[in-house]
PDB file of C-alpha atoms in Angstrom:
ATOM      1  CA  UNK L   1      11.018 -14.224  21.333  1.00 63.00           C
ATOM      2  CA  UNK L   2       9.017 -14.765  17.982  1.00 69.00           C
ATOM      3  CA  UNK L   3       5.626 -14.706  18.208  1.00 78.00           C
ATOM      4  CA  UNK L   4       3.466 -17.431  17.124  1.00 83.00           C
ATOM      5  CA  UNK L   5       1.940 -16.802  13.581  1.00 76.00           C
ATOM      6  CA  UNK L   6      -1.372 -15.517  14.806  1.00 83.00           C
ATOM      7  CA  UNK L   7      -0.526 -13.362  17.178  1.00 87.00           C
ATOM      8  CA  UNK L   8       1.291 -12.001  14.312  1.00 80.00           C
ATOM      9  CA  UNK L   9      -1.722 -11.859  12.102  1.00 79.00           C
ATOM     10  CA  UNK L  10      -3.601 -10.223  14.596  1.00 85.00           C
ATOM     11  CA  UNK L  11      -1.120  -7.242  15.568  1.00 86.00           C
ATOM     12  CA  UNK L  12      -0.641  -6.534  12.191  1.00 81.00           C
ATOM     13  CA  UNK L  13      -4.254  -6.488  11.571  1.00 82.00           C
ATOM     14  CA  UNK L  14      -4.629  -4.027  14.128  1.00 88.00           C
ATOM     15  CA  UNK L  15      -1.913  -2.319  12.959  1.00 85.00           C
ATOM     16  CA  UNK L  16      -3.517  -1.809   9.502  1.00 82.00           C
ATOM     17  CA  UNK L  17      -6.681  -0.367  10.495  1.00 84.00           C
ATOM     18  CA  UNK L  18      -5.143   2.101  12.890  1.00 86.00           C
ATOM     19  CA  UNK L  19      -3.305   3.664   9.872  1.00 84.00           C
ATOM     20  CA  UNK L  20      -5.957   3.434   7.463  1.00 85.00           C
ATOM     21  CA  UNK L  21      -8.655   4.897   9.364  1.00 84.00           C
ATOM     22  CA  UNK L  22      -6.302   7.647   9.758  1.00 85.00           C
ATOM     23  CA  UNK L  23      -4.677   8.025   6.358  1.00 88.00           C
ATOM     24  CA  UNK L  24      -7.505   6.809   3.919  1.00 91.00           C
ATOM     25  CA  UNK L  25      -8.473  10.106   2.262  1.00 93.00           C
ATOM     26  CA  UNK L  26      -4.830  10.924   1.452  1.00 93.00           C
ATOM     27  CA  UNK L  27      -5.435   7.829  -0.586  1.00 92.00           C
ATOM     28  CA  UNK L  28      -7.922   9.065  -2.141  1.00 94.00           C
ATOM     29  CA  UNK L  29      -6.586  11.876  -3.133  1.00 95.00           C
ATOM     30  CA  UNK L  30      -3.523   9.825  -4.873  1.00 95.00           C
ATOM     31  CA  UNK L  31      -5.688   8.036  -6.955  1.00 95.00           C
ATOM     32  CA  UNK L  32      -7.630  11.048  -8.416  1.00 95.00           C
ATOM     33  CA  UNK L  33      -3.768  12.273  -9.320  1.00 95.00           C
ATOM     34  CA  UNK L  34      -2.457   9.189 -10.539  1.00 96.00           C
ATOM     35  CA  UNK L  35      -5.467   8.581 -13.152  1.00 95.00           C
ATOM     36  CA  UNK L  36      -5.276  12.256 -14.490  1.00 93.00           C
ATOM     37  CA  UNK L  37      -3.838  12.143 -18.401  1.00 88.00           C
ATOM     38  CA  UNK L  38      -3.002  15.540 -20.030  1.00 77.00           C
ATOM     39  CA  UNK L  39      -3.204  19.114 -18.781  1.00 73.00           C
ATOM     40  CA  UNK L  40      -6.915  20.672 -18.955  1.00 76.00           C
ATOM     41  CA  UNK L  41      -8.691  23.358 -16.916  1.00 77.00           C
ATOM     42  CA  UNK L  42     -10.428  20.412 -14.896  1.00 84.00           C
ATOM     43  CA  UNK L  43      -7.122  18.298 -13.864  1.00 91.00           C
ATOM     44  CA  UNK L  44      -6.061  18.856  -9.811  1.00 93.00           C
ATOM     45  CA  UNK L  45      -3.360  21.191  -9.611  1.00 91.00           C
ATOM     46  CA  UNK L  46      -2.408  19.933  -5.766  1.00 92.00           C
ATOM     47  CA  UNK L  47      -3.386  17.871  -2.961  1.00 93.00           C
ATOM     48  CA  UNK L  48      -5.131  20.717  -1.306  1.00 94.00           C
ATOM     49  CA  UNK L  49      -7.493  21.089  -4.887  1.00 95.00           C
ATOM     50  CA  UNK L  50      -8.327  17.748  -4.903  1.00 95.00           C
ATOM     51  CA  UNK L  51      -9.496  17.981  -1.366  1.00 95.00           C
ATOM     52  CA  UNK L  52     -11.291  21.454  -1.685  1.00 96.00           C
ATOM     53  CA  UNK L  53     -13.178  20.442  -5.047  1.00 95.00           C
ATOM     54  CA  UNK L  54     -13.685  17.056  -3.690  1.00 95.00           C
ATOM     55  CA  UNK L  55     -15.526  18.235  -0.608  1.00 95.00           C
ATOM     56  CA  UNK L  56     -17.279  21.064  -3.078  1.00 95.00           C
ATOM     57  CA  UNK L  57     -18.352  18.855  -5.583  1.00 93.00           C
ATOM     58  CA  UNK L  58     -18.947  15.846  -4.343  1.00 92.00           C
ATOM     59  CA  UNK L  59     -19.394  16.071  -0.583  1.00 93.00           C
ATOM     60  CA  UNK L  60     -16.891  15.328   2.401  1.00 93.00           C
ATOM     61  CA  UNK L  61     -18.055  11.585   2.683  1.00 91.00           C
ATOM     62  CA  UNK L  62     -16.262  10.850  -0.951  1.00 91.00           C
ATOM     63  CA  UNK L  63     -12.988  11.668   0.852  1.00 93.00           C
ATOM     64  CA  UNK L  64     -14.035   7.571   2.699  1.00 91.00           C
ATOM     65  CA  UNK L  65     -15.420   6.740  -0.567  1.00 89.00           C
ATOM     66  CA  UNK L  66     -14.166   2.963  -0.852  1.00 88.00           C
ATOM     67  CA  UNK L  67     -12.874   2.548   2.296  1.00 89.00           C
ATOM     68  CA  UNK L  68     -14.668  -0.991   2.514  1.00 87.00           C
ATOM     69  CA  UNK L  69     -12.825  -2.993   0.325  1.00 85.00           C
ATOM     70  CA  UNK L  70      -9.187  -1.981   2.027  1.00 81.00           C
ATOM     71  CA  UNK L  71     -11.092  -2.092   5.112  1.00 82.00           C
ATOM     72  CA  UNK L  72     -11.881  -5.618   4.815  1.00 80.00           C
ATOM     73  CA  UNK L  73      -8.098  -6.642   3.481  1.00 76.00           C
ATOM     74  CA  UNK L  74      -6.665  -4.501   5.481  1.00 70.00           C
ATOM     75  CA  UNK L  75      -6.568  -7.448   7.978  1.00 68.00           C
ATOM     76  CA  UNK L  76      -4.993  -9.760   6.547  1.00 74.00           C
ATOM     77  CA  UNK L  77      -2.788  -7.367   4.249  1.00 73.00           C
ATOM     78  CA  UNK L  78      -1.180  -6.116   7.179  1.00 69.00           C
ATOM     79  CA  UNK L  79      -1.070  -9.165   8.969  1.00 70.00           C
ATOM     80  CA  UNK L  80       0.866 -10.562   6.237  1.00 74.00           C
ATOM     81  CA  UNK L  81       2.866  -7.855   5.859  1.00 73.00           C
ATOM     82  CA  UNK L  82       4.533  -8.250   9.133  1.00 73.00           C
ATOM     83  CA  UNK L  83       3.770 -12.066   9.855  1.00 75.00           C
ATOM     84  CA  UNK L  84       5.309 -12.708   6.604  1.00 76.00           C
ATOM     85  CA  UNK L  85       8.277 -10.300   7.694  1.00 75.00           C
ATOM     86  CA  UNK L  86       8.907 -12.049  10.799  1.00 80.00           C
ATOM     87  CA  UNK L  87       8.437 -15.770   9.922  1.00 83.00           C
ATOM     88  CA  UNK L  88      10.901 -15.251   6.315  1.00 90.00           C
ATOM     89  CA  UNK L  89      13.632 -13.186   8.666  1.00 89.00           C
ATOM     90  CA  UNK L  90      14.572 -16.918  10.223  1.00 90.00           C
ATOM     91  CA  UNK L  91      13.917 -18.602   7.342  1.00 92.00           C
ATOM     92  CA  UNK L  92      16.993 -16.974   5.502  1.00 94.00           C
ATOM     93  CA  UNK L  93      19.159 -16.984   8.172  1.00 94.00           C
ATOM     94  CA  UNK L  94      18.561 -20.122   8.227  1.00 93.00           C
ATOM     95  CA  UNK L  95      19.048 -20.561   4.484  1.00 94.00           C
ATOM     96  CA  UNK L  96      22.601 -18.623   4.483  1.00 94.00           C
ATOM     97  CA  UNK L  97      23.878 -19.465   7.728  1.00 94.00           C
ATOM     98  CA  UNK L  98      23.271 -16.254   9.685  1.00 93.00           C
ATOM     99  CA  UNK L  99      23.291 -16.013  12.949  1.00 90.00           C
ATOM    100  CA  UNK L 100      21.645 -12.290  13.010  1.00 91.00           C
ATOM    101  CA  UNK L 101      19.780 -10.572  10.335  1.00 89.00           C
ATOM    102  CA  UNK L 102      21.757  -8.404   8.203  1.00 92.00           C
ATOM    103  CA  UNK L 103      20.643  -5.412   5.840  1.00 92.00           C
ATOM    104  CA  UNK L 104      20.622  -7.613   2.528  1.00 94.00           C
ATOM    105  CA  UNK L 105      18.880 -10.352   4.267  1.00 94.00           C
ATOM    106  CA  UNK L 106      16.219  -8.172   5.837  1.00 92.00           C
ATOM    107  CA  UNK L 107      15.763  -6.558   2.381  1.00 95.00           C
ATOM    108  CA  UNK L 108      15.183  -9.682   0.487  1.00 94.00           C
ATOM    109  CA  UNK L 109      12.861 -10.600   3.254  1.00 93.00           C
ATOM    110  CA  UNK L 110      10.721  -7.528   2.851  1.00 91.00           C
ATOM    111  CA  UNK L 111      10.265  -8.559  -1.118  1.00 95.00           C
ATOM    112  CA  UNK L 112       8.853 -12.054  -0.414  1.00 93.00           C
ATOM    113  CA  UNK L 113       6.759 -10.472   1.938  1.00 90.00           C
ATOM    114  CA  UNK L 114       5.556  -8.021  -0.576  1.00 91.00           C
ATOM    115  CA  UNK L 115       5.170 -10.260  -3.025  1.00 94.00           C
ATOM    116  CA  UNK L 116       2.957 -12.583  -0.489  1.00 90.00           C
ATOM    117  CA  UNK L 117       1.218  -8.987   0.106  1.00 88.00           C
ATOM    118  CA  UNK L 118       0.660  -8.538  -3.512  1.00 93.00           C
ATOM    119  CA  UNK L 119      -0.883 -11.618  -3.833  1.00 91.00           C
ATOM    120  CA  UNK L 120      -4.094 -11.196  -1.597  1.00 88.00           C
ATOM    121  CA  UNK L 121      -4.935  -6.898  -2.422  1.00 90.00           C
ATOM    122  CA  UNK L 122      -4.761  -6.829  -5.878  1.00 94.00           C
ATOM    123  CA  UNK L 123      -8.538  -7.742  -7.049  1.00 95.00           C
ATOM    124  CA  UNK L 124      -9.545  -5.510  -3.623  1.00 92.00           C
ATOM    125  CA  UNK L 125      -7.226  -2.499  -4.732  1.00 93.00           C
ATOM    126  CA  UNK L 126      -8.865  -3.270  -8.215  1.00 96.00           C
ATOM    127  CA  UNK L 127     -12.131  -2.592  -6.585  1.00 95.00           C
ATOM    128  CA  UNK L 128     -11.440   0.088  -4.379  1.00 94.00           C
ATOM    129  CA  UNK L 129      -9.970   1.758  -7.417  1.00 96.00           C
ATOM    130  CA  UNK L 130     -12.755   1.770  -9.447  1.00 96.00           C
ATOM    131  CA  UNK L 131     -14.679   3.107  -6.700  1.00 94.00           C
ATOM    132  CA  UNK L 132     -12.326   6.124  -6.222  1.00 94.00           C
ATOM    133  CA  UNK L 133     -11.848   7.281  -9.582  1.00 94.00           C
ATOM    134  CA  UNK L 134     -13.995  10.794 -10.178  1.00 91.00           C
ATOM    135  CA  UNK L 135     -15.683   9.206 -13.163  1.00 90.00           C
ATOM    136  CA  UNK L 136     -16.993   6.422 -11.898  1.00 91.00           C
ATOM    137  CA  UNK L 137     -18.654   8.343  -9.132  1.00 82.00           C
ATOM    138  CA  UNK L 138     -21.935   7.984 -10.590  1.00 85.00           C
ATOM    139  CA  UNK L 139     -21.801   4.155 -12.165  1.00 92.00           C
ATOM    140  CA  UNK L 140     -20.956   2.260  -8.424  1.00 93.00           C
ATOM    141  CA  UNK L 141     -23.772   2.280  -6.054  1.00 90.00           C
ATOM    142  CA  UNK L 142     -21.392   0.632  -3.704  1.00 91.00           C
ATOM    143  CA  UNK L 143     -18.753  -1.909  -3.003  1.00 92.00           C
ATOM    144  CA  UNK L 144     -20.843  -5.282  -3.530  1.00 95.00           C
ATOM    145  CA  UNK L 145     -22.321  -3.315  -6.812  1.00 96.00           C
ATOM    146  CA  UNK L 146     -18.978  -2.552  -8.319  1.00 96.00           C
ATOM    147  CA  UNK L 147     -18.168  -6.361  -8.042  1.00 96.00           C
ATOM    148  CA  UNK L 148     -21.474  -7.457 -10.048  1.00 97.00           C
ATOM    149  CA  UNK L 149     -21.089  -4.814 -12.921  1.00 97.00           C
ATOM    150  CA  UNK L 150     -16.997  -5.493 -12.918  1.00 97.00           C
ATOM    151  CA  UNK L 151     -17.746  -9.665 -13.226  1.00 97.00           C
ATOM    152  CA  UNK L 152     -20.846  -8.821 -15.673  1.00 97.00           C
ATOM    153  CA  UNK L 153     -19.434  -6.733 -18.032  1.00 95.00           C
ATOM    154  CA  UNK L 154     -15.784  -7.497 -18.019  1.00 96.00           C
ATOM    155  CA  UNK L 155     -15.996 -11.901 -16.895  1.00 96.00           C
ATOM    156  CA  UNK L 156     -14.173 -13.137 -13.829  1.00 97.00           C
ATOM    157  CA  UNK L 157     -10.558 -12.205 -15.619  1.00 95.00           C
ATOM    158  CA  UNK L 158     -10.816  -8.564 -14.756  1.00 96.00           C
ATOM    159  CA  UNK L 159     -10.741  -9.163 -11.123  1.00 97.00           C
ATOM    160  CA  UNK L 160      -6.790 -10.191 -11.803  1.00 97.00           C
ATOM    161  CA  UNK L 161      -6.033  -7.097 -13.880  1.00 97.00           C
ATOM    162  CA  UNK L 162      -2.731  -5.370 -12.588  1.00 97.00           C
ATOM    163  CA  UNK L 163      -1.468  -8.373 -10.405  1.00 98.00           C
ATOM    164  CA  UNK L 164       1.778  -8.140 -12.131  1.00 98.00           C
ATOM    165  CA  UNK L 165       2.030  -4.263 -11.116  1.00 98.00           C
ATOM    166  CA  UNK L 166       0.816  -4.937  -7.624  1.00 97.00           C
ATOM    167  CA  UNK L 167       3.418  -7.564  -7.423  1.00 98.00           C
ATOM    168  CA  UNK L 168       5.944  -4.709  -8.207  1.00 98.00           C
ATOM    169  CA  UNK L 169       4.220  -2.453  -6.179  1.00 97.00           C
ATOM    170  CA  UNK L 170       4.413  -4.339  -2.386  1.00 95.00           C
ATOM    171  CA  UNK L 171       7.874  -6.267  -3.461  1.00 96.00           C
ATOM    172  CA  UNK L 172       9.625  -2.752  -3.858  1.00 97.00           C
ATOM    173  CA  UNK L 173       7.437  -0.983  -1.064  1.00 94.00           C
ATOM    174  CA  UNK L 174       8.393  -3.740   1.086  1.00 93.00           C
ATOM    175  CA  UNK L 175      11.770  -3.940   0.612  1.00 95.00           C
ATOM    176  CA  UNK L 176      12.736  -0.316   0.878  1.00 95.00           C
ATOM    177  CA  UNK L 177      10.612  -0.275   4.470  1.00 91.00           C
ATOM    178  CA  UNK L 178      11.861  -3.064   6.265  1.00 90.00           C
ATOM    179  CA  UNK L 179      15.257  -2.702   4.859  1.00 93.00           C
ATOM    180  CA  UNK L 180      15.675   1.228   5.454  1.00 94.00           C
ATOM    181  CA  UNK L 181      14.224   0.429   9.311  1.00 92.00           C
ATOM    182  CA  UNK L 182      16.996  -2.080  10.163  1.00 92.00           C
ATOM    183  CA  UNK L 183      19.311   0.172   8.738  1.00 93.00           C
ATOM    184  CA  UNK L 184      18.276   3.401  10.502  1.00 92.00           C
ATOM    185  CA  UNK L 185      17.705   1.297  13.957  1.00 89.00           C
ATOM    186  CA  UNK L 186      21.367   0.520  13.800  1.00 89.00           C
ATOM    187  CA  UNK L 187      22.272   3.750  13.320  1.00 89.00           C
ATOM    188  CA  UNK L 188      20.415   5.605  15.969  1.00 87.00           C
ATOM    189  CA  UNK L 189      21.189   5.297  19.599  1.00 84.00           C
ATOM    190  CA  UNK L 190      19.554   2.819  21.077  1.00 84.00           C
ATOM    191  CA  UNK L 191      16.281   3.799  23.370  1.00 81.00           C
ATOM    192  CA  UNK L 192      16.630   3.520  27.266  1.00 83.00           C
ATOM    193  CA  UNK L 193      12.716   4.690  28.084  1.00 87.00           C
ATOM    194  CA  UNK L 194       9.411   3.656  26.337  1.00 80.00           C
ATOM    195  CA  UNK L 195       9.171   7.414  25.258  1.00 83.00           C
ATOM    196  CA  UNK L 196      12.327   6.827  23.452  1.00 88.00           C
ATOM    197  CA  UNK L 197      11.775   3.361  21.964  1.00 86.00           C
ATOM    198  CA  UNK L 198       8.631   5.138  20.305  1.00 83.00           C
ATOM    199  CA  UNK L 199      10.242   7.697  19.382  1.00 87.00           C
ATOM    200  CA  UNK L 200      13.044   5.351  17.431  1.00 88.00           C
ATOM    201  CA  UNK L 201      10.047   3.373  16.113  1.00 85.00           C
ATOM    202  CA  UNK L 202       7.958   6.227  14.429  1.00 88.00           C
ATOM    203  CA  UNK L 203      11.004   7.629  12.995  1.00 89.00           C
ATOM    204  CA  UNK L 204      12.600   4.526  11.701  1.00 90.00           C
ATOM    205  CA  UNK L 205       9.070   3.764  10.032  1.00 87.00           C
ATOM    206  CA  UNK L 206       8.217   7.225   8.619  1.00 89.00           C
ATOM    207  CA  UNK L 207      11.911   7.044   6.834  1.00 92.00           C
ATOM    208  CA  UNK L 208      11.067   3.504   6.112  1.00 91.00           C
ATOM    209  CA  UNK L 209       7.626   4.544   4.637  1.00 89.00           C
ATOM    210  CA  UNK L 210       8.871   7.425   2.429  1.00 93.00           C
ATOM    211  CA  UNK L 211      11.669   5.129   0.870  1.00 95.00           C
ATOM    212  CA  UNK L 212       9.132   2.767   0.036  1.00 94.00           C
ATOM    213  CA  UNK L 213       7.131   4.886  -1.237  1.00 94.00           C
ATOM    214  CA  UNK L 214       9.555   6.746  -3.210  1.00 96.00           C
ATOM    215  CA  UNK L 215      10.594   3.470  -4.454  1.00 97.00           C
ATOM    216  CA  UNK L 216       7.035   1.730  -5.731  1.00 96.00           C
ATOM    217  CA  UNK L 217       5.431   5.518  -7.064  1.00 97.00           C
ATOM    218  CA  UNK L 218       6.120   4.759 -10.578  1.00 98.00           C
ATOM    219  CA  UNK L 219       4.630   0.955 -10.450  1.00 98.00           C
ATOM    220  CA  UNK L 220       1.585   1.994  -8.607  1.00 97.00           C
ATOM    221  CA  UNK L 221       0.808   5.016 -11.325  1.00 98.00           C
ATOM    222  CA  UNK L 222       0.905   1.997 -13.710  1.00 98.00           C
ATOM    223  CA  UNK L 223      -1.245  -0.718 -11.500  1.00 98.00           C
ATOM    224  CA  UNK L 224      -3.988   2.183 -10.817  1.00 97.00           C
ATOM    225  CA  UNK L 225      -4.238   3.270 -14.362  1.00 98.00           C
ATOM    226  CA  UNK L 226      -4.568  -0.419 -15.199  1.00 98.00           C
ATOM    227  CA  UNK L 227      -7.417  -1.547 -12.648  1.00 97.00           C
ATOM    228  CA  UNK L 228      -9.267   1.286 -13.502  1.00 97.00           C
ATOM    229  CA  UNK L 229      -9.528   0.337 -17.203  1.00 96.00           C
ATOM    230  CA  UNK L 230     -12.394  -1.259 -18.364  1.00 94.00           C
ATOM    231  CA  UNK L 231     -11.911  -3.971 -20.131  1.00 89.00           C
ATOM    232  CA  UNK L 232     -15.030  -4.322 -21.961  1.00 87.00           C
ATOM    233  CA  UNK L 233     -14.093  -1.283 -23.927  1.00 90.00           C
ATOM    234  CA  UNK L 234     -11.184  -3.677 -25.824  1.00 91.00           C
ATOM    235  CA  UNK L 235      -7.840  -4.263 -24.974  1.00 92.00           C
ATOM    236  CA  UNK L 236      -5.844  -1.884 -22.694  1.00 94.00           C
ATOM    237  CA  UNK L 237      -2.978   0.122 -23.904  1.00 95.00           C
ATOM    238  CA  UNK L 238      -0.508  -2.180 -21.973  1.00 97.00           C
ATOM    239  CA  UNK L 239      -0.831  -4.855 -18.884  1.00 96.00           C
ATOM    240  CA  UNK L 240       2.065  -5.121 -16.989  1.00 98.00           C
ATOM    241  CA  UNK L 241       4.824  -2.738 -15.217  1.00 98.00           C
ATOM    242  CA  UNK L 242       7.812  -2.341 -17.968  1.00 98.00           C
ATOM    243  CA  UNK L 243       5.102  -1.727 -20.464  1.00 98.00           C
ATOM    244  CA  UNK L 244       3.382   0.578 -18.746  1.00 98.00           C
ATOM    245  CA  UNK L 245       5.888   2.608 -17.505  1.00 98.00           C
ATOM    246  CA  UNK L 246       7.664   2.980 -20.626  1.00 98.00           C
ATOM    247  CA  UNK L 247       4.131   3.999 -22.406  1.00 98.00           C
ATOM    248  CA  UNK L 248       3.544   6.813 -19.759  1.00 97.00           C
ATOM    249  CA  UNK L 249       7.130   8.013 -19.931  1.00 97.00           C
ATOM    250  CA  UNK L 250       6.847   8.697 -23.775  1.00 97.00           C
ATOM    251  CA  UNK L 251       3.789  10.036 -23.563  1.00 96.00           C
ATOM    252  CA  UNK L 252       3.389  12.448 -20.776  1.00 96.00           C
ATOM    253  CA  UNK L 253       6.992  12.471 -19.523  1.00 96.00           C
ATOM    254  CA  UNK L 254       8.801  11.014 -16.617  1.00 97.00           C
ATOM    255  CA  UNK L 255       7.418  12.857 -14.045  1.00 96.00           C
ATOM    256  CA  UNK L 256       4.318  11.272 -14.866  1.00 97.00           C
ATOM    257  CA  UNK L 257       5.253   8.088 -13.153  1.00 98.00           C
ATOM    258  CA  UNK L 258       5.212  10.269  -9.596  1.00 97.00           C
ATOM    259  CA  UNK L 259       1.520  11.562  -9.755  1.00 96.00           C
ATOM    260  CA  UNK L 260      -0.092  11.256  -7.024  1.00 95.00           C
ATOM    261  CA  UNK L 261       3.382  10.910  -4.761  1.00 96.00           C
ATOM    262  CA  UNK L 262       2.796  13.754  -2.234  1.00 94.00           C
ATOM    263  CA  UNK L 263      -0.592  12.340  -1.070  1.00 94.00           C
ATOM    264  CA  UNK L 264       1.069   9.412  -1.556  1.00 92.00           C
ATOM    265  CA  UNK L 265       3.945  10.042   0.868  1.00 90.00           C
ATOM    266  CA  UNK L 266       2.518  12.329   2.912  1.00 89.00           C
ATOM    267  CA  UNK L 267       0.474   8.980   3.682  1.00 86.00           C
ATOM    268  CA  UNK L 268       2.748   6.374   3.700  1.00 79.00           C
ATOM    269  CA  UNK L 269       5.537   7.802   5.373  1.00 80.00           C
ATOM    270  CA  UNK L 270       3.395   8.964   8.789  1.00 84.00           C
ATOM    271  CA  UNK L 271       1.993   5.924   7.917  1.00 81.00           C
ATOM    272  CA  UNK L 272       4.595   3.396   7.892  1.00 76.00           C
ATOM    273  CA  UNK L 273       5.214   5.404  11.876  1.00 83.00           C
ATOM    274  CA  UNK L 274       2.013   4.643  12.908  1.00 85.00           C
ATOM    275  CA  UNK L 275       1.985   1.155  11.762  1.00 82.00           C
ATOM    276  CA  UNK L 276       5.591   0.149  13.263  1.00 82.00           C
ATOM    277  CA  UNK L 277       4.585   2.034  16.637  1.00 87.00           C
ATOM    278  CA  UNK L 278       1.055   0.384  16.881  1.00 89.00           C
ATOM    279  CA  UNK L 279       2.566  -3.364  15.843  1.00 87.00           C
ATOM    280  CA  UNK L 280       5.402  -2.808  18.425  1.00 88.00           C
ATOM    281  CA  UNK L 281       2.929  -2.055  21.161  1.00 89.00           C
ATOM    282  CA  UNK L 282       0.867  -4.609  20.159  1.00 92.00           C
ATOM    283  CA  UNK L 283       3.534  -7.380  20.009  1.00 90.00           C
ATOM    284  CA  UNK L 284       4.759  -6.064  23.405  1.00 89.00           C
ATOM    285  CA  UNK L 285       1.527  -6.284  25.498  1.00 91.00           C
ATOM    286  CA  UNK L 286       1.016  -9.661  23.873  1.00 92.00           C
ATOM    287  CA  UNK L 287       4.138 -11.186  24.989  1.00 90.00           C
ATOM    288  CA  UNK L 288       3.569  -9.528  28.712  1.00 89.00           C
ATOM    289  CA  UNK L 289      -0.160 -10.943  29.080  1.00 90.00           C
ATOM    290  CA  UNK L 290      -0.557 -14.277  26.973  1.00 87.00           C
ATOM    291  CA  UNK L 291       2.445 -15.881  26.409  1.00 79.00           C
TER     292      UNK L 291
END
């Protein structure tokens, strides 16, 4: 039985903050990778440097540092995420005359989702990226103080810088997860004990997770380099995906575009578990107690 849309919303919200709160500094850690350009002494050389100096230099509590501003989306991002999922599932069966979802049909639904995604984080990933980045650790005082300096010194405009690469980012992301998780779930056995349905449902969404995220690396390298430009400095070296990813592949090589992917995965593939398990229990105990 579908669930009405805000018992939706409100499973994936909880969904969301369950995996951020236990993911975020693996986030963290991406971004510091993704923004590094060139090869000097002071670039990370692995996850576990960026963690050690990060704790050395700057103090454990930068490993949360910007955690508000996904906090606050988180919500709704992953509300949409899986309302969105669920409601545009019927609406293309529907549309092509399906009687069951199929694999093409539940990846095209993870892409509109994504793209709905996409449309809501990207000035709060904008934000929560300058926060993260090691040299702005000393120009932010906080969240509400990154806002005022981005507005005042860069106009309203900047807040919408990298929408095109977010779009990219959650439309791949998106699609790979929810259409590598039908596909795996009809491949395993299917579960005859709760212990068994979670175990179906972490794996399916920790394959899910890693194919998404091997998927939307390269567009994300792009959409973090360009929210953490500042634009008041005169115009960026390129704007959208294509551009981007072509600019960083002359440059520094094509294994440029994966910085930051075993933080990355290492996050989102757990992650995308954790999320499916939590929204399936969720969804469960509110079908048993309120509807």
């Amino acid at each position: 039985m579908t669930l009405p849309f805000l018992f939706q919303f409100a499973a994936g919200a909880i969904a969301g903050v369950s995996e951020i709160l236990c993911m975020y500094p693996l986030d963290v850690a991406k971004t510091r990778l993704m923004l590094q350009v060139g090869t000097g002494a002071d670039q990370y050389k692995s996850i576990v440097d960026v963690f050690g100096r990060i704790i050395k230099e700057e103090g454990a509590s930068r490993l949360y540092r910007g955690i508000l501003p996904p906090i606050m989306v988180e919500a709704p991002k992953r509300a949409i995420k899986f309302a969105s999922n669920d409601t545009y599932g019927p609406m293309y069966m529907r549309l092509f005359n399906q009687k069951q979802l199929t694999q093409s049909l539940a990846i095209m639904t993870g892409v509109t989702a994504g793209i709905t995604e996409a449309l809501i984080v990207a000035t709060p990933e904008l934000v929560k990226i300058r926060l993260q980045a090691k040299e702005n650790a000393g120009r932010y005082a906080g969240t509400m103080d990154c806002v005022r300096k981005i507005y005042t010194e860069e106009g309203l405009k900047a807040f919408a810088n990298g929408l095109e690469a977010t779009i990219w980012r959650h439309a791949l992301w998106n699609g790979g997860y929810f259409g590598s998780i039908f596909g795996i779930k009809k491949l395993m056995p299917k579960a005859e004990t709760k212990r068994g349905e979670l175990a179906v449902n972490f794996a399916a969404g920790a394959i899910g997770g890693t194919v998404g995220t091997t998927l939307n690396t390269p567009p994300d390298v792009v959409k973090t380099r360009i929210q953490n430009y500042n634009s008041a400095k005169g115009p960026p070296p390129y704007t959208t995906f294509l551009a981007g990813a072509r600019t960083i592949a002359r440059e520094e090589g094509v294994r440029a575009l994966y910085k930051g992917y075993v933080p990355k995965v290492l996050r989102l593939g757990p992650g995308g578990g954790i999320l499916l398990v939590v929204y399936d229990h969720v969804t469960t105990y509110m079908r048993d107690h309120f509807l």
